[in-house]
XYZ file of C-alpha atoms in Angstrom:
703
model
C 32.062 -5.163 7.198
C 33.470 -8.445 8.466
C 36.195 -10.964 7.637
C 34.689 -13.649 5.418
C 37.854 -15.710 4.999
C 41.566 -15.904 5.681
C 43.948 -17.486 3.202
C 47.425 -18.589 4.303
C 50.272 -19.749 2.119
C 53.607 -21.045 3.447
C 53.175 -19.322 6.825
C 54.542 -21.324 9.746
C 52.600 -24.590 9.965
C 50.148 -23.554 7.242
C 51.231 -24.664 3.784
C 47.967 -23.770 2.060
C 45.022 -23.181 4.360
C 41.687 -21.408 4.071
C 39.520 -20.320 7.010
C 35.908 -19.248 6.538
C 34.241 -16.838 8.956
C 30.743 -15.488 9.446
C 29.561 -12.157 10.746
C 29.400 -12.265 14.559
C 30.990 -15.033 16.598
C 33.403 -17.619 15.199
C 35.187 -20.505 16.868
C 38.553 -22.047 16.054
C 38.774 -25.566 17.485
C 42.048 -27.411 17.593
C 44.344 -29.629 19.608
C 47.513 -28.266 21.176
C 50.125 -27.438 18.555
C 47.608 -27.353 15.703
C 48.337 -23.696 14.891
C 45.731 -21.611 16.724
C 48.344 -19.102 17.934
C 49.869 -18.883 14.446
C 46.421 -18.188 13.018
C 45.894 -15.276 15.417
C 49.322 -13.870 14.633
C 48.524 -13.969 10.920
C 45.306 -12.024 11.538
C 47.079 -9.524 13.737
C 49.796 -8.831 11.161
C 47.099 -7.303 8.978
C 44.678 -5.668 11.432
C 46.289 -5.166 14.865
C 47.866 -1.729 15.324
C 49.750 -2.883 18.439
C 52.116 -4.786 16.127
C 54.732 -2.944 14.060
C 53.412 -1.620 10.748
C 55.903 -3.790 8.856
C 56.354 -7.039 10.757
C 59.734 -8.632 10.162
C 59.530 -12.220 8.983
C 62.298 -14.813 9.120
C 63.203 -18.053 7.404
C 61.597 -19.900 10.342
C 58.276 -18.319 9.387
C 58.232 -20.400 6.203
C 56.413 -23.715 6.593
C 58.769 -26.659 7.116
C 56.871 -28.711 4.553
C 58.503 -26.623 1.806
C 61.907 -28.064 2.534
C 63.854 -25.239 0.877
C 62.090 -21.886 1.368
C 64.280 -19.875 -1.003
C 62.275 -18.220 -3.755
C 58.908 -19.038 -2.219
C 56.445 -16.441 -0.916
C 54.617 -16.115 2.377
C 51.132 -14.794 1.636
C 48.478 -13.852 4.183
C 45.212 -12.592 2.701
C 42.064 -11.369 4.394
C 38.830 -11.286 2.419
C 35.998 -9.044 3.577
C 32.287 -8.956 2.940
C 29.547 -6.369 3.430
C 31.810 -3.352 2.797
C 30.020 -0.030 3.105
C 30.378 2.801 0.571
C 32.926 4.780 2.594
C 36.226 5.700 0.959
C 38.170 3.712 3.556
C 36.180 0.535 3.012
C 36.170 0.876 -0.765
C 39.983 1.118 -0.678
C 39.798 -2.619 0.007
C 37.109 -3.401 -2.552
C 38.005 -6.127 -5.029
C 38.293 -4.847 -8.583
C 36.382 -6.258 -11.510
C 38.224 -5.821 -14.805
C 39.772 -2.664 -13.387
C 36.378 -1.062 -12.740
C 35.245 -0.047 -9.252
C 31.547 -0.359 -8.588
C 31.062 0.092 -4.821
C 31.900 -3.554 -4.295
C 30.818 -5.196 -1.043
C 33.714 -7.644 -1.234
C 37.270 -6.642 -0.382
C 40.724 -7.973 0.375
C 43.897 -6.978 2.156
C 47.105 -8.995 1.879
C 50.693 -9.072 3.001
C 53.295 -10.606 0.693
C 56.737 -11.607 1.891
C 58.414 -12.221 -1.432
C 61.727 -11.956 -3.294
C 62.504 -8.449 -4.515
C 61.892 -7.469 -8.114
C 65.416 -8.300 -9.333
C 65.273 -11.868 -7.985
C 61.814 -12.426 -9.479
C 63.040 -11.053 -12.788
C 66.029 -13.393 -12.815
C 63.789 -16.358 -12.021
C 61.535 -15.417 -14.916
C 64.460 -14.970 -17.290
C 65.904 -18.333 -16.326
C 62.546 -20.044 -16.815
C 62.593 -18.800 -20.446
C 65.944 -20.432 -21.257
C 66.039 -23.591 -23.324
C 68.453 -25.486 -21.101
C 66.744 -24.896 -17.761
C 67.106 -27.708 -15.244
C 66.443 -28.408 -11.568
C 70.128 -28.464 -10.597
C 70.914 -24.990 -11.920
C 67.678 -23.631 -10.476
C 68.656 -24.944 -7.055
C 72.095 -23.360 -7.316
C 70.406 -20.015 -7.971
C 67.880 -20.478 -5.144
C 70.636 -21.353 -2.671
C 72.142 -17.896 -3.150
C 68.921 -16.138 -2.072
C 68.941 -14.692 1.457
C 66.382 -12.837 3.553
C 68.030 -9.590 2.449
C 66.669 -10.382 -1.007
C 63.090 -10.313 0.338
C 60.575 -7.512 0.728
C 57.304 -7.103 2.637
C 54.436 -5.439 0.782
C 50.826 -4.763 1.795
C 48.307 -4.710 -1.061
C 44.541 -4.484 -1.291
C 41.804 -5.269 -3.821
C 43.365 -8.510 -5.004
C 41.035 -11.375 -5.927
C 43.600 -14.182 -5.926
C 43.362 -16.971 -3.344
C 46.934 -18.195 -3.067
C 45.910 -21.150 -0.916
C 44.911 -22.654 -4.273
C 47.865 -24.439 -5.895
C 46.873 -23.351 -9.396
C 46.875 -19.668 -8.384
C 50.169 -19.960 -6.518
C 51.936 -21.718 -9.386
C 50.660 -19.238 -11.951
C 51.435 -15.988 -10.124
C 54.349 -17.032 -7.889
C 55.931 -19.852 -9.827
C 56.007 -23.571 -10.426
C 59.266 -24.814 -8.929
C 58.797 -28.308 -10.320
C 58.344 -27.334 -13.967
C 60.572 -24.224 -13.598
C 57.943 -21.773 -14.796
C 57.916 -18.292 -13.260
C 55.792 -15.234 -14.144
C 57.193 -11.990 -15.494
C 57.184 -9.454 -12.602
C 56.638 -6.681 -15.151
C 53.137 -8.089 -15.642
C 51.567 -6.360 -12.656
C 48.543 -8.689 -12.385
C 46.866 -6.190 -10.072
C 43.456 -7.830 -10.377
C 44.853 -10.978 -8.758
C 47.663 -9.763 -6.491
C 46.238 -6.357 -5.578
C 47.258 -2.707 -5.573
C 48.848 -0.274 -3.168
C 46.522 1.513 -0.781
C 46.078 5.270 -1.262
C 48.728 7.107 0.774
C 46.112 8.924 2.816
C 44.541 5.659 4.076
C 46.094 3.554 6.816
C 43.989 0.459 7.370
C 45.299 0.054 10.914
C 43.719 3.415 11.771
C 40.409 2.456 10.210
C 39.949 -0.826 12.090
C 39.699 -1.678 15.782
C 41.340 -4.914 16.848
C 41.914 -6.281 20.337
C 43.778 -9.515 20.955
C 43.092 -11.138 24.322
C 45.722 -13.812 24.751
C 45.230 -16.836 26.956
C 46.886 -15.375 30.060
C 46.626 -11.673 29.303
C 47.565 -9.256 32.108
C 44.274 -7.364 32.041
C 45.122 -5.596 35.289
C 47.869 -3.600 33.605
C 45.587 -2.856 30.629
C 42.924 -1.512 32.965
C 45.542 0.775 34.519
C 46.778 1.983 31.133
C 45.609 5.296 29.720
C 45.713 4.148 26.095
C 44.395 0.571 26.446
C 41.865 1.033 29.241
C 38.384 0.491 27.762
C 36.806 2.215 30.793
C 38.639 5.442 29.956
C 37.621 5.081 26.315
C 33.985 4.699 27.349
C 34.214 7.822 29.546
C 36.211 9.896 27.072
C 34.203 12.948 25.914
C 31.442 12.389 28.437
C 32.612 15.493 30.383
C 31.205 17.658 27.599
C 27.679 16.444 28.317
C 27.752 17.384 32.020
C 25.656 20.475 32.746
C 27.723 23.674 33.207
C 26.154 24.385 36.602
C 27.112 20.908 37.820
C 30.640 21.318 36.447
C 31.073 24.631 38.297
C 29.746 23.142 41.512
C 32.095 20.140 41.303
C 35.147 22.255 40.403
C 34.509 24.706 43.272
C 34.173 21.751 45.651
C 37.491 20.311 44.449
C 39.275 23.676 44.721
C 37.989 23.996 48.264
C 39.083 20.443 49.051
C 42.564 21.104 47.615
C 42.889 24.165 49.904
C 41.726 22.171 52.921
C 44.241 19.372 52.252
C 47.101 21.790 51.625
C 46.393 23.693 54.862
C 46.329 20.655 57.132
C 48.737 21.085 60.047
C 50.499 17.846 59.168
C 51.049 18.996 55.569
C 52.223 22.479 56.648
C 54.653 20.916 59.135
C 56.229 18.751 56.444
C 56.428 21.744 54.076
C 58.179 23.876 56.716
C 60.594 21.048 57.496
C 61.582 20.694 53.835
C 61.943 24.474 53.482
C 64.146 24.695 56.567
C 66.323 21.765 55.495
C 66.990 23.210 52.026
C 67.846 26.700 53.402
C 70.256 25.172 55.892
C 71.898 23.227 53.104
C 72.326 25.924 50.427
C 71.573 29.173 52.269
C 68.630 31.525 51.989
C 69.983 33.322 48.920
C 69.867 30.248 46.637
C 67.191 28.140 48.279
C 63.937 27.812 46.226
C 60.609 28.573 47.836
C 58.810 25.370 48.807
C 55.129 24.613 49.075
C 52.954 21.461 49.105
C 49.700 21.744 47.229
C 46.923 19.209 46.733
C 46.367 18.670 43.019
C 43.128 16.789 42.738
C 42.130 17.481 39.115
C 39.652 20.308 38.719
C 38.972 19.710 35.019
C 36.081 17.437 34.101
C 38.077 15.496 31.492
C 40.862 14.712 33.994
C 38.322 13.888 36.673
C 36.741 11.274 34.404
C 40.185 9.851 33.671
C 40.797 9.414 37.387
C 37.774 7.156 37.807
C 38.645 3.570 38.698
C 36.659 0.387 38.453
C 35.782 -1.186 41.804
C 34.520 -4.742 41.788
C 33.373 -7.484 44.115
C 32.829 -11.226 43.815
C 29.135 -12.185 43.594
C 29.384 -14.379 46.709
C 30.742 -11.477 48.819
C 27.739 -9.215 48.794
C 28.403 -5.664 49.969
C 32.177 -5.714 49.403
C 33.946 -4.072 46.488
C 37.683 -3.672 45.974
C 40.250 -2.958 43.307
C 40.446 -4.999 40.141
C 43.572 -6.904 41.224
C 41.653 -8.397 44.159
C 39.591 -10.433 41.691
C 40.694 -13.754 40.242
C 42.372 -13.702 36.840
C 39.202 -15.116 35.316
C 37.034 -12.449 36.910
C 39.319 -9.681 35.678
C 39.257 -11.121 32.175
C 35.464 -11.281 32.147
C 35.287 -7.618 33.131
C 37.868 -6.603 30.537
C 36.088 -8.546 27.808
C 32.729 -7.014 28.705
C 34.186 -3.493 28.737
C 35.865 -4.063 25.391
C 32.651 -5.231 23.757
C 30.800 -2.233 25.200
C 33.548 0.089 23.944
C 33.213 -1.286 20.424
C 29.432 -1.006 20.531
C 29.250 2.517 22.010
C 32.496 4.346 21.267
C 34.281 3.076 18.194
C 31.448 3.773 15.813
C 33.687 5.687 13.414
C 35.735 2.594 12.518
C 34.813 0.563 9.465
C 35.046 -2.669 11.485
C 35.736 -3.974 14.996
C 37.490 -7.270 15.688
C 37.927 -9.110 18.965
C 40.381 -12.033 18.987
C 40.151 -14.209 22.117
C 42.680 -16.963 22.714
C 41.506 -19.934 24.804
C 39.143 -18.289 27.301
C 39.016 -21.617 29.144
C 42.527 -20.857 30.440
C 41.004 -18.675 33.122
C 37.190 -18.898 32.907
C 35.387 -21.904 34.350
C 32.893 -24.120 32.578
C 29.552 -22.437 33.286
C 30.922 -18.973 32.581
C 32.436 -20.186 29.294
C 29.042 -21.302 28.021
C 27.196 -18.245 29.323
C 29.809 -15.859 27.948
C 29.757 -17.491 24.549
C 25.977 -17.419 24.341
C 25.867 -13.778 25.447
C 28.442 -12.233 23.117
C 26.825 -9.641 20.870
C 26.977 -9.786 17.094
C 26.152 -6.192 16.211
C 29.280 -4.224 15.375
C 32.030 -6.584 16.476
C 33.278 -9.746 14.829
C 34.578 -12.167 17.441
C 37.029 -14.997 16.750
C 37.677 -17.388 19.643
C 40.187 -20.244 19.741
C 39.497 -23.122 22.105
C 40.042 -26.730 22.988
C 37.135 -26.604 25.439
C 34.262 -28.962 24.670
C 31.959 -26.660 26.620
C 32.561 -23.783 24.230
C 32.461 -26.006 21.167
C 29.177 -27.546 22.335
C 27.404 -24.164 22.092
C 29.121 -23.142 18.876
C 27.180 -23.021 15.645
C 29.053 -25.378 13.364
C 28.452 -22.950 10.504
C 30.829 -20.618 12.389
C 33.407 -23.259 13.319
C 36.800 -23.965 11.775
C 38.611 -27.089 12.933
C 42.396 -27.189 13.016
C 44.164 -30.520 12.935
C 47.814 -31.499 12.916
C 48.902 -33.054 9.645
C 52.313 -34.115 8.384
C 54.430 -30.952 8.846
C 51.398 -28.769 8.200
C 48.045 -27.795 9.691
C 44.811 -28.981 8.138
C 41.690 -26.819 8.247
C 38.149 -28.190 8.067
C 34.706 -26.533 7.973
C 32.178 -29.049 9.368
C 29.117 -27.339 7.832
C 30.478 -26.931 4.309
C 27.820 -27.854 1.716
C 25.262 -28.980 4.311
C 21.733 -27.640 4.108
C 20.247 -25.730 7.104
C 18.211 -28.711 8.360
C 21.270 -30.959 8.371
C 23.274 -28.306 10.247
C 20.514 -27.980 12.849
C 20.465 -31.728 13.475
C 24.240 -31.838 13.946
C 24.164 -28.931 16.380
C 21.502 -30.661 18.490
C 23.811 -33.627 18.950
C 26.891 -31.619 19.882
C 26.542 -31.391 23.629
C 29.680 -31.074 25.766
C 30.169 -34.855 25.763
C 29.722 -35.509 22.071
C 31.520 -32.384 20.867
C 34.850 -33.982 21.810
C 34.623 -35.694 18.398
C 35.519 -32.316 16.842
C 38.941 -32.534 18.509
C 39.655 -36.191 17.729
C 41.956 -37.630 15.088
C 39.400 -40.380 14.473
C 35.852 -41.160 15.599
C 33.795 -44.255 16.386
C 30.019 -43.892 16.647
C 28.169 -46.518 18.698
C 24.521 -47.255 19.491
C 24.400 -47.307 23.256
C 25.846 -47.461 26.749
C 27.216 -51.003 26.593
C 29.510 -50.238 23.657
C 30.511 -46.911 25.184
C 31.566 -48.634 28.415
C 33.114 -51.858 27.168
C 34.928 -51.029 23.919
C 37.415 -48.533 25.452
C 38.075 -50.978 28.288
C 38.525 -53.854 25.851
C 41.080 -51.917 23.845
C 42.936 -50.813 26.979
C 43.104 -54.292 28.531
C 44.045 -56.124 25.346
C 46.488 -53.641 23.805
C 47.677 -51.554 26.750
C 46.569 -48.366 24.998
C 43.593 -46.116 25.605
C 41.492 -44.802 22.744
C 42.237 -41.297 24.032
C 45.953 -42.039 23.774
C 45.652 -42.790 20.059
C 43.385 -39.774 19.510
C 40.125 -41.659 18.898
C 36.806 -40.475 20.347
C 34.109 -43.073 20.888
C 30.719 -41.348 20.854
C 27.457 -42.824 22.088
C 24.707 -41.661 19.724
C 22.022 -43.233 21.910
C 20.188 -44.587 18.879
C 20.850 -45.769 15.340
C 20.582 -42.254 13.849
C 24.263 -42.157 12.932
C 23.814 -40.035 9.824
C 23.135 -36.866 11.825
C 26.724 -36.812 13.074
C 28.532 -38.916 10.475
C 27.655 -36.499 7.657
C 30.242 -33.973 8.911
C 33.042 -36.440 8.060
C 33.380 -35.962 4.333
C 35.887 -34.733 1.706
C 34.031 -31.389 1.730
C 34.057 -31.069 5.518
C 36.117 -32.892 8.171
C 38.646 -35.198 6.535
C 38.963 -37.634 9.414
C 37.876 -41.244 9.576
C 34.577 -42.047 11.247
C 33.626 -45.683 11.919
C 30.001 -46.596 12.594
C 29.441 -49.606 14.866
C 25.951 -51.063 14.743
C 24.091 -54.367 14.980
C 22.610 -56.413 12.158
C 20.333 -58.000 14.779
C 20.272 -61.355 12.984
C 17.964 -63.637 14.881
C 19.654 -65.713 17.578
C 16.951 -68.380 17.316
C 15.850 -70.375 14.304
C 12.864 -68.755 12.640
C 10.051 -70.695 10.952
C 9.920 -70.481 7.177
C 6.403 -69.161 7.487
C 6.327 -65.993 9.604
C 2.735 -66.701 10.580
C 4.028 -69.600 12.733
C 6.254 -67.283 14.855
C 5.756 -67.204 18.597
C 6.089 -63.852 20.382
C 9.851 -64.170 20.854
C 10.384 -65.192 17.232
C 8.249 -62.265 16.063
C 10.491 -59.909 18.015
C 13.629 -61.515 16.547
C 12.247 -61.403 13.019
C 11.337 -57.714 13.316
C 14.812 -56.875 14.644
C 16.438 -58.837 11.810
C 14.345 -56.969 9.236
C 15.264 -53.633 10.763
C 18.948 -54.625 10.844
C 18.937 -55.484 7.133
C 17.181 -52.231 6.327
C 19.686 -50.283 8.416
C 22.565 -51.912 6.564
C 21.093 -50.916 3.194
C 20.520 -47.371 4.410
C 24.047 -46.997 5.820
C 25.606 -48.518 2.707
C 23.872 -45.917 0.556
C 24.793 -43.139 2.997
C 28.510 -44.061 3.050
C 28.790 -44.797 -0.661
C 31.497 -42.649 -2.276
C 32.671 -41.208 1.047
C 36.111 -42.581 2.020
C 35.927 -41.061 5.502
C 32.862 -42.934 6.834
C 32.442 -46.699 6.998
C 29.945 -48.974 8.825
C 30.933 -52.123 10.725
C 28.337 -54.649 11.847
C 27.842 -57.093 14.685
C 26.233 -60.211 13.257
C 23.687 -60.307 16.068
C 24.076 -57.688 18.804
C 27.099 -56.305 20.632
C 26.588 -58.444 23.767
C 25.935 -61.637 21.806
C 28.895 -61.184 19.463
C 31.228 -60.365 22.361
C 30.115 -63.475 24.248
C 30.269 -65.826 21.252
C 33.857 -64.852 20.474
C 35.153 -67.194 23.195
C 34.491 -64.672 25.959
C 32.116 -66.689 28.148
C 34.676 -66.543 30.996
C 34.251 -62.772 31.442
C 30.450 -63.058 31.575
C 30.480 -66.081 33.885
C 32.835 -64.296 36.293
C 30.283 -61.502 36.505
C 27.435 -63.747 37.669
C 28.327 -63.423 41.361
C 27.465 -59.733 41.137
C 24.198 -60.471 39.343
C 22.767 -63.342 41.416
C 22.969 -64.299 45.081
C 21.384 -67.744 44.627
C 23.956 -70.383 43.652
C 21.398 -72.365 41.675
C 20.720 -69.345 39.459
C 24.447 -68.794 38.983
C 25.009 -72.412 37.965
C 22.053 -72.373 35.591
C 23.188 -69.135 33.923
C 26.789 -70.386 33.725
C 25.750 -73.537 31.889
C 23.818 -71.550 29.320
C 26.490 -68.872 28.819
C 29.133 -71.552 28.155
C 26.965 -73.316 25.589
C 28.468 -73.237 22.080
C 25.173 -72.500 20.333
C 23.976 -68.953 19.934
C 20.342 -69.906 20.434
C 21.221 -70.902 24.002
C 24.094 -68.629 25.056
C 22.849 -65.670 23.024
C 19.351 -65.881 24.432
C 20.740 -66.081 27.971
C 23.055 -63.072 27.712
C 20.264 -60.937 26.250
C 17.900 -62.140 28.977
C 20.394 -61.002 31.636
C 21.025 -57.727 29.815
C 17.304 -57.002 29.535
C 16.756 -57.922 33.167
C 19.607 -55.886 34.667
C 20.150 -53.239 31.985
C 22.796 -53.318 29.253
C 24.802 -50.467 30.747
C 24.852 -52.053 34.189
C 25.890 -55.447 32.787
C 28.663 -53.759 30.782
C 30.063 -52.137 33.925
C 30.288 -55.528 35.660
C 31.800 -57.347 32.673
C 34.354 -54.526 32.208
C 35.844 -55.476 35.592
C 36.491 -59.022 34.363
C 38.305 -58.212 31.109
C 41.756 -59.721 30.557
C 44.614 -59.128 28.142
C 43.472 -62.178 26.169
C 39.787 -61.270 26.038
C 38.928 -61.560 22.377
C 37.836 -58.390 20.605
C 35.262 -59.219 17.902
C 36.683 -58.717 14.445
C 34.168 -56.064 13.382
C 35.193 -53.913 16.371
C 38.881 -54.404 15.676
C 38.394 -53.332 12.049
C 36.358 -50.298 13.102
C 39.062 -49.073 15.488
C 41.702 -49.626 12.817
C 39.647 -47.652 10.291
C 39.277 -44.754 12.752
C 42.989 -44.685 13.553
C 45.093 -44.807 10.366
C 47.171 -42.078 12.023
C 48.361 -44.350 14.858
C 52.107 -43.911 15.206
C 54.876 -46.447 15.456
C 55.558 -45.669 19.124
C 51.998 -46.661 20.047
C 52.419 -49.947 18.219
C 55.652 -50.642 20.090
C 54.044 -49.807 23.438
C 51.301 -52.304 22.671
C 53.824 -54.963 21.653
C 55.618 -54.610 24.992
C 52.253 -54.878 26.800
C 51.302 -58.015 24.869
C 54.758 -59.544 25.324
C 54.804 -59.009 29.087
C 51.237 -60.322 29.423
C 52.070 -63.523 27.510
C 55.151 -64.200 29.629
C 53.237 -63.726 32.876
C 50.337 -66.027 31.945
C 51.113 -69.698 32.456
C 48.037 -70.742 30.468
C 49.007 -68.776 27.376
C 49.949 -71.002 24.434
C 52.496 -68.357 23.421
C 54.273 -68.174 26.789
C 57.360 -70.172 25.749
C 57.692 -68.258 22.489
C 57.219 -64.962 24.342
C 60.059 -65.793 26.749
C 62.372 -66.388 23.792
C 61.307 -63.210 22.029
C 63.796 -60.322 22.445
C 62.855 -56.672 22.672
C 66.237 -55.015 23.018
C 68.626 -54.304 20.163
C 65.949 -53.764 17.545
C 64.638 -50.676 15.829
C 60.941 -49.943 16.270
C 60.185 -51.046 12.716
C 62.145 -54.291 13.176
C 60.389 -54.985 16.462
C 56.957 -54.615 14.877
C 57.855 -56.808 11.906
C 59.353 -59.582 14.095
C 56.433 -59.553 16.533
C 53.940 -59.970 13.707
C 56.007 -62.771 12.191
C 56.471 -64.553 15.534
C 52.870 -64.219 16.687
C 50.824 -64.285 13.452
C 47.587 -65.206 15.259
C 47.822 -62.570 17.973
C 45.129 -59.903 18.119
C 47.716 -57.150 17.849
C 49.131 -58.660 14.653
C 45.623 -58.750 13.235
C 44.972 -55.136 14.317
C 48.204 -53.914 12.709
C 47.275 -55.703 9.472
C 43.964 -53.805 9.433
C 45.585 -50.393 9.787
């Protein structure tokens, strides 16, 4: 039995969210504040026996996106798969037309809802002819938390993350339609569990929070997994060995008690008491060693001694280890406990919050790869790219911050196994950062990876990281392998593809048979570029979250030909030592024709390496370096989420840069332009109106 999905309605930052899980190990990826902790709390409300049986919820537990929470329900539903035939598991089994048939699918839900009387009044009002929004609101305003109840039900089939289900069985507040609470609707909402079954007692759940104090847990009698692993083992020790050990302990107790030092202290205490209260009333005093002489208690007294791997031969107490080391030991013991001891439970769950908080990179990856999948379902939250890079995307849920609510994406939804495999091959620790981004740009190679972030930073005073955009070097033109995960069915974030059309930079003969070797190369590249455009157009068709953007020729050529010869010319001193070569290259790079300047920049790039050339040119970028239009549009497409504060920061950067540059045509206008005394919206509007040809104005228009 394992959790197949979790449905959340109106709980904290989840308005209507659905998580999908697989048997074994699952990963929750999300930025800070996306709701990972809220997700774990929702799970724990239903399966963690360390929380109160009836968790008290408050008005602040309703999602803020509701506006007015009165009358609404908070619903948390777990759906299970692979239920066995036991009575406890079948108590969760989803009903089919009221008939139980050893179902392998089950559910368990908590409803925080208005009490029967309130629901009845809402229904009655919805049946009146003169119902209206104003009177409904007056009624809702009178509802308090005292009018709410918390109920736990099982066997329900309804997924209340679906708006149609919620409106039908909870109510439609817009059309003022509410269901009759006398219609039990048990098939959808669920039924009460049998009194003799307490789900908390039938499940094992351990929550390991980010900075858990595992030292205290390992000292605890009830929470210590070492004690749980040892419990009952005393019964398997041979009787002869037990007798031998117990006799040895009894003898040792006598030896300790009869030590001269112990006897002296005992006599001193005895004498002191008799002097204080007299011999008639003084109790008899003795000091006895009480090392346990029962096998069960002896096993309970065993402690774990540990040592760091680089201190061979030394072992100490658990608190001498680092926090990360202690957590690794605790986690390993807990998994072993679930595998070996808790075999009578219908399911075991291990919830691990951000293991990267105290476990370093290599251990994260090793730990994740080594976790067993037999009897324990593991759910890990992380914002570590190292953990996400070894995660199977079929077991990944991605959390993202939306407008007053969390968004949940499953990157493998509706992909076939081969497509999933190809995506997973690409998601190394570097590329997997795209799973955390608000927007993504895919590029062909090193030059784009190096120069585009620097271009954006120099020109706009913002980093791509700052606006939540990941630029990912695919290392080829096989963009589809990654881009396919950005889709209405999967990750609903914008992904821009930057690639080259490779249009020939030299004039080609009408008859291809007259091509020289260089022209043949250019013609082949042009043909491949056209084919790639057709392929990408078909791939992106109908998908609003992926869009290709093309350099007319190649990245280096298009960057140069957009009035950026200065940056390339300034780099020549680091490329050549001979002045004649520098002068010759400078003349060609400053030529206005692409068949001269374009050929020269590609010659240098091929000679020195595109990545190396990009590193040198990046050092020469200025605030007024021109970003090619196709790149500007791609960044804008990937960042529709960019906020007003980022735009204002960029305006101030552009404004200061214009004022400081005596060669800028906009310097006089920039000195007249006023920043203070304007709202952010006014500042943006006036900047765009004052500097209509500025790159920032163009970028804002593309957003």
